[in-house]
């Protein structure tokens, strides 16, 4: 474990060691989604709309697995900082058990709820059919999403982000082949349309589970030889839930926030507006990619240093991650803004879709850097074992304020769709102000204790 000690040494080098592979991996993860969106758009606009509407439903899996993953990473990193090897092993074993239980529950509940949730958007019959085929297949394969997420949390706890990066690169390349193969039907495979997009995703998740498990065993941080069923205990499972559920609920607020946004878009616009927003969202995600790795670095390194009581190092970590992340995001904004029409046209050639998507990007560009401030601050707070703030700011940013602000701007001030876009900008910057004040106060409190 000495090779994975981030409580001392060159902090900049450690941040980059974790952040660069994680960011590259996330680039290919988003390009994976970009490929899905691209081929769905080639089927027809209803397929693209169905896939866009499925995002908040599919996000149920992502939010639960992500929350448990970050919660487990924080606890594992904390155990490493305290040099508690036995605790590390106990959390690892029970993390696997918890992922299996959550996957089972998610699959059952998701299959029941997805038809009800889709109908809230009033989609066309064709968009509904495409969307349900996609989401139901994804829910049936949710076990593999949870497996890859859990294994990755173990790797992240020791700063090993390159293996997940390798898997995501491989997944992207496979998706470029499997998507058209299943969508259009190559050789002996029948034409599956949107179902093919989901099937390709599940196959790639299975590949990821096998590859990451092999790599986890090879670096020997989990003592699988000492495993027996007596290690399964309620206390570590509850500890992971306590740390991870707020992050999961925060991610769920993003899904619910997507429901709110899509509701207002369909109220003020059409399915083309939904498709345009979905296409623009993919572009925005690509722009954010280079900064993602700093979230991982902030969580892993702050967790270890919090466990070791090195709060001044946590503060230094926070400032460096913000500096690097914001600088990169400003550059991304300068690339995305002037070419907004072009970027959206890469996903869909419809002039309506391009118009809606580019109008979103040109306004939202003002708020691109807010995601860096918010995500890195939340990662630092989770490393300090303050997981509930993510939930509170998520409810504020995704649910309470959008319902109020979108209605005021869109209906009362008659701004329509542009009221939604400007509303997102206003809400995000207000959330940044609240988050920065809160994070600095928590850090200052611990710094005073350290003195």
PDB file of C-alpha atoms in Angstrom, residues 13 84 103 230 291 316 342-343:
ATOM      1  CA  UNK A  13       2.406  15.233  -9.753  1.00  0.00           C
ATOM      2  CA  UNK A  84      -6.233   0.702   8.644  1.00  0.00           C
ATOM      3  CA  UNK A 103     -28.375  -3.912  -8.928  1.00  0.00           C
ATOM      4  CA  UNK A 230     -18.187 -14.379   7.398  1.00  0.00           C
ATOM      5  CA  UNK A 291     -11.793  18.602 -16.013  1.00  0.00           C
ATOM      6  CA  UNK A 316      -3.734  23.121  -1.248  1.00  0.00           C
ATOM      7  CA  UNK A 342     -21.181  23.122 -36.362  1.00  0.00           C
ATOM      8  CA  UNK A 343     -20.860  20.952 -33.259  1.00  0.00           C
TER       9      UNK A 343
END
